[in-house]
């Protein structure tokens, strides 16, 4: 991921448009940035009052499955041999929550719960 452009450049572009009366496209040309960038910066400044960039990265969706943590953990207690895809399908059918198999995996990984292979079942299948 690329780094955000400097706050100084952002401040100069916003001030040129707001205080200097330049158009956003004119300010973009003057400071050597894309017109869409100047438009977004000025819109963000008008909306929030700040020209600083927003935080990058991070998890934005795990709160959906975390809100149903009790139901997922209870389901695992009831049926410990369910697969991740079966858990995801159960969440969709019972709770209307559509999550991927990898989201379910990360949910259990955050709690230190692992799904190990069942050695007894493997020995029986080999016979």
Tab-separated table of N, CA and C in Angstrom, residues 8-68:
chain	number	residue	atom	x	y	z
A	8	UNK	N	1.398	18.715	4.500
A	8	UNK	CA	1.695	20.065	4.031
A	8	UNK	C	1.110	20.295	2.638
A	9	UNK	N	1.286	19.335	1.749
A	9	UNK	CA	0.734	19.447	0.401
A	9	UNK	C	-0.792	19.481	0.462
A	10	UNK	N	-1.369	18.642	1.277
A	10	UNK	CA	-2.823	18.635	1.428
A	10	UNK	C	-3.320	19.999	1.911
A	11	UNK	N	-2.642	20.527	2.925
A	11	UNK	CA	-3.036	21.823	3.486
A	11	UNK	C	-2.932	22.926	2.430
A	12	UNK	N	-1.849	22.926	1.648
A	12	UNK	CA	-1.671	23.962	0.630
A	12	UNK	C	-2.737	23.883	-0.458
A	13	UNK	N	-3.101	22.661	-0.866
A	13	UNK	CA	-4.134	22.499	-1.893
A	13	UNK	C	-5.484	22.983	-1.365
A	14	UNK	N	-5.832	22.576	-0.154
A	14	UNK	CA	-7.126	22.985	0.422
A	14	UNK	C	-7.173	24.492	0.617
A	15	UNK	N	-6.094	25.072	1.111
A	15	UNK	CA	-6.080	26.530	1.314
A	15	UNK	C	-6.157	27.288	-0.004
A	16	UNK	N	-5.502	26.769	-1.039
A	16	UNK	CA	-5.553	27.432	-2.347
A	16	UNK	C	-6.980	27.454	-2.874
A	17	UNK	N	-7.743	26.404	-2.606
A	17	UNK	CA	-9.117	26.346	-3.090
A	17	UNK	C	-10.036	27.170	-2.190
A	18	UNK	N	-9.941	26.962	-0.879
A	18	UNK	CA	-10.879	27.596	0.049
A	18	UNK	C	-10.545	29.069	0.261
A	19	UNK	N	-9.302	29.362	0.599
A	19	UNK	CA	-8.923	30.747	0.893
A	19	UNK	C	-8.525	31.524	-0.358
A	20	UNK	N	-7.856	30.848	-1.297
A	20	UNK	CA	-7.341	31.532	-2.480
A	20	UNK	C	-8.342	31.651	-3.611
A	21	UNK	N	-9.437	30.943	-3.537
A	21	UNK	CA	-10.453	31.045	-4.574
A	21	UNK	C	-10.141	30.289	-5.854
A	22	UNK	N	-9.138	29.420	-5.838
A	22	UNK	CA	-8.819	28.640	-7.022
A	22	UNK	C	-9.846	27.531	-7.201
A	23	UNK	N	-9.953	27.071	-8.433
A	23	UNK	CA	-10.774	25.888	-8.657
A	23	UNK	C	-9.978	24.681	-8.194
A	24	UNK	N	-10.662	23.589	-7.937
A	24	UNK	CA	-9.965	22.385	-7.496
A	24	UNK	C	-9.062	21.848	-8.600
A	25	UNK	N	-9.531	21.911	-9.830
A	25	UNK	CA	-8.702	21.447	-10.944
A	25	UNK	C	-7.493	22.366	-11.145
A	26	UNK	N	-7.691	23.660	-10.962
A	26	UNK	CA	-6.572	24.602	-11.074
A	26	UNK	C	-5.531	24.375	-9.992
A	27	UNK	N	-5.995	24.116	-8.773
A	27	UNK	CA	-5.062	23.833	-7.683
A	27	UNK	C	-4.319	22.520	-7.938
A	28	UNK	N	-5.010	21.547	-8.495
A	28	UNK	CA	-4.360	20.271	-8.796
A	28	UNK	C	-3.248	20.467	-9.816
A	29	UNK	N	-3.516	21.276	-10.832
A	29	UNK	CA	-2.508	21.527	-11.855
A	29	UNK	C	-1.320	22.282	-11.268
A	30	UNK	N	-1.613	23.252	-10.422
A	30	UNK	CA	-0.550	24.069	-9.821
A	30	UNK	C	0.370	23.230	-8.926
A	31	UNK	N	-0.200	22.297	-8.160
A	31	UNK	CA	0.597	21.522	-7.214
A	31	UNK	C	1.023	20.159	-7.760
A	32	UNK	N	0.654	19.850	-9.002
A	32	UNK	CA	1.124	18.634	-9.643
A	32	UNK	C	0.492	17.352	-9.108
A	33	UNK	N	-0.781	17.416	-8.801
A	33	UNK	CA	-1.488	16.215	-8.360
A	33	UNK	C	-2.668	15.982	-9.295
A	34	UNK	N	-3.300	14.844	-9.177
A	34	UNK	CA	-4.448	14.528	-10.015
A	34	UNK	C	-5.657	15.370	-9.607
A	35	UNK	N	-6.454	15.814	-10.569
A	35	UNK	CA	-7.651	16.591	-10.226
A	35	UNK	C	-8.586	15.848	-9.270
A	36	UNK	N	-8.725	14.539	-9.453
A	36	UNK	CA	-9.604	13.783	-8.558
A	36	UNK	C	-9.100	13.822	-7.121
A	37	UNK	N	-7.777	13.872	-6.948
A	37	UNK	CA	-7.204	13.941	-5.611
A	37	UNK	C	-7.559	15.263	-4.950
A	38	UNK	N	-7.411	16.363	-5.684
A	38	UNK	CA	-7.752	17.673	-5.128
A	38	UNK	C	-9.241	17.750	-4.799
A	39	UNK	N	-10.062	17.192	-5.662
A	39	UNK	CA	-11.504	17.202	-5.422
A	39	UNK	C	-11.826	16.436	-4.142
A	40	UNK	N	-11.226	15.265	-3.971
A	40	UNK	CA	-11.476	14.455	-2.771
A	40	UNK	C	-10.969	15.144	-1.514
A	41	UNK	N	-9.794	15.773	-1.585
A	41	UNK	CA	-9.252	16.442	-0.410
A	41	UNK	C	-10.133	17.603	0.029
A	42	UNK	N	-10.584	18.396	-0.919
A	42	UNK	CA	-11.430	19.548	-0.564
A	42	UNK	C	-12.777	19.065	-0.037
A	43	UNK	N	-13.341	18.036	-0.661
A	43	UNK	CA	-14.604	17.485	-0.157
A	43	UNK	C	-14.440	16.955	1.266
A	44	UNK	N	-13.341	16.246	1.519
A	44	UNK	CA	-13.095	15.722	2.864
A	44	UNK	C	-12.929	16.857	3.858
A	45	UNK	N	-12.246	17.929	3.461
A	45	UNK	CA	-12.068	19.063	4.350
A	45	UNK	C	-13.414	19.716	4.669
A	46	UNK	N	-14.261	19.852	3.671
A	46	UNK	CA	-15.574	20.456	3.912
A	46	UNK	C	-16.456	19.563	4.779
A	47	UNK	N	-16.295	18.270	4.640
A	47	UNK	CA	-17.096	17.322	5.410
A	47	UNK	C	-16.602	17.190	6.848
A	48	UNK	N	-15.273	17.129	7.045
A	48	UNK	CA	-14.726	16.839	8.370
A	48	UNK	C	-13.986	18.006	9.009
A	49	UNK	N	-13.564	18.971	8.211
A	49	UNK	CA	-12.782	20.082	8.757
A	49	UNK	C	-11.301	19.754	8.906
A	50	UNK	N	-10.862	18.653	8.353
A	50	UNK	CA	-9.463	18.239	8.461
A	50	UNK	C	-8.948	17.810	7.100
A	51	UNK	N	-7.683	18.099	6.831
A	51	UNK	CA	-7.081	17.670	5.578
A	51	UNK	C	-6.178	16.458	5.794
A	52	UNK	N	-6.125	15.958	7.009
A	52	UNK	CA	-5.268	14.801	7.296
A	52	UNK	C	-5.867	13.526	6.706
A	53	UNK	N	-5.009	12.591	6.288
A	53	UNK	CA	-5.527	11.347	5.712
A	53	UNK	C	-6.170	10.459	6.777
A	54	UNK	N	-7.087	9.616	6.336
A	54	UNK	CA	-7.699	8.655	7.248
A	54	UNK	C	-6.716	7.524	7.518
A	55	UNK	N	-6.951	6.772	8.556
A	55	UNK	CA	-6.097	5.637	8.890
A	55	UNK	C	-6.201	4.582	7.798
A	56	UNK	N	-5.079	3.917	7.529
A	56	UNK	CA	-5.050	2.886	6.505
A	56	UNK	C	-5.048	1.511	7.149
A	57	UNK	N	-5.606	0.557	6.432
A	57	UNK	CA	-5.564	-0.828	6.863
A	57	UNK	C	-6.482	-1.107	8.040
A	58	UNK	N	-6.269	-2.238	8.624
A	58	UNK	CA	-7.063	-2.625	9.777
A	58	UNK	C	-8.291	-3.433	9.391
A	59	UNK	N	-8.870	-4.026	10.370
A	59	UNK	CA	-10.023	-4.888	10.176
A	59	UNK	C	-11.294	-4.068	10.308
A	60	UNK	N	-12.144	-4.148	9.300
A	60	UNK	CA	-13.381	-3.380	9.332
A	60	UNK	C	-14.631	-4.253	9.383
A	61	UNK	N	-14.456	-5.577	9.265
A	61	UNK	CA	-15.633	-6.417	9.138
A	61	UNK	C	-15.779	-7.483	10.210
A	62	UNK	N	-14.790	-7.708	11.045
A	62	UNK	CA	-14.896	-8.806	12.003
A	62	UNK	C	-15.966	-8.555	13.055
A	63	UNK	N	-16.391	-7.320	13.244
A	63	UNK	CA	-17.411	-7.053	14.252
A	63	UNK	C	-18.723	-7.737	13.913
A	64	UNK	N	-18.936	-8.055	12.635
A	64	UNK	CA	-20.172	-8.744	12.248
A	64	UNK	C	-20.226	-10.138	12.851
A	65	UNK	N	-19.148	-10.892	12.746
A	65	UNK	CA	-19.146	-12.241	13.304
A	65	UNK	C	-18.918	-12.192	14.811
A	66	UNK	N	-18.197	-11.200	15.287
A	66	UNK	CA	-17.970	-11.057	16.727
A	66	UNK	C	-19.271	-10.774	17.465
A	67	UNK	N	-20.229	-10.122	16.807
A	67	UNK	CA	-21.521	-9.855	17.443
A	67	UNK	C	-22.286	-11.146	17.703
A	68	UNK	N	-21.985	-12.200	16.953
A	68	UNK	CA	-22.646	-13.497	17.112
A	68	UNK	C	-21.704	-14.522	17.760
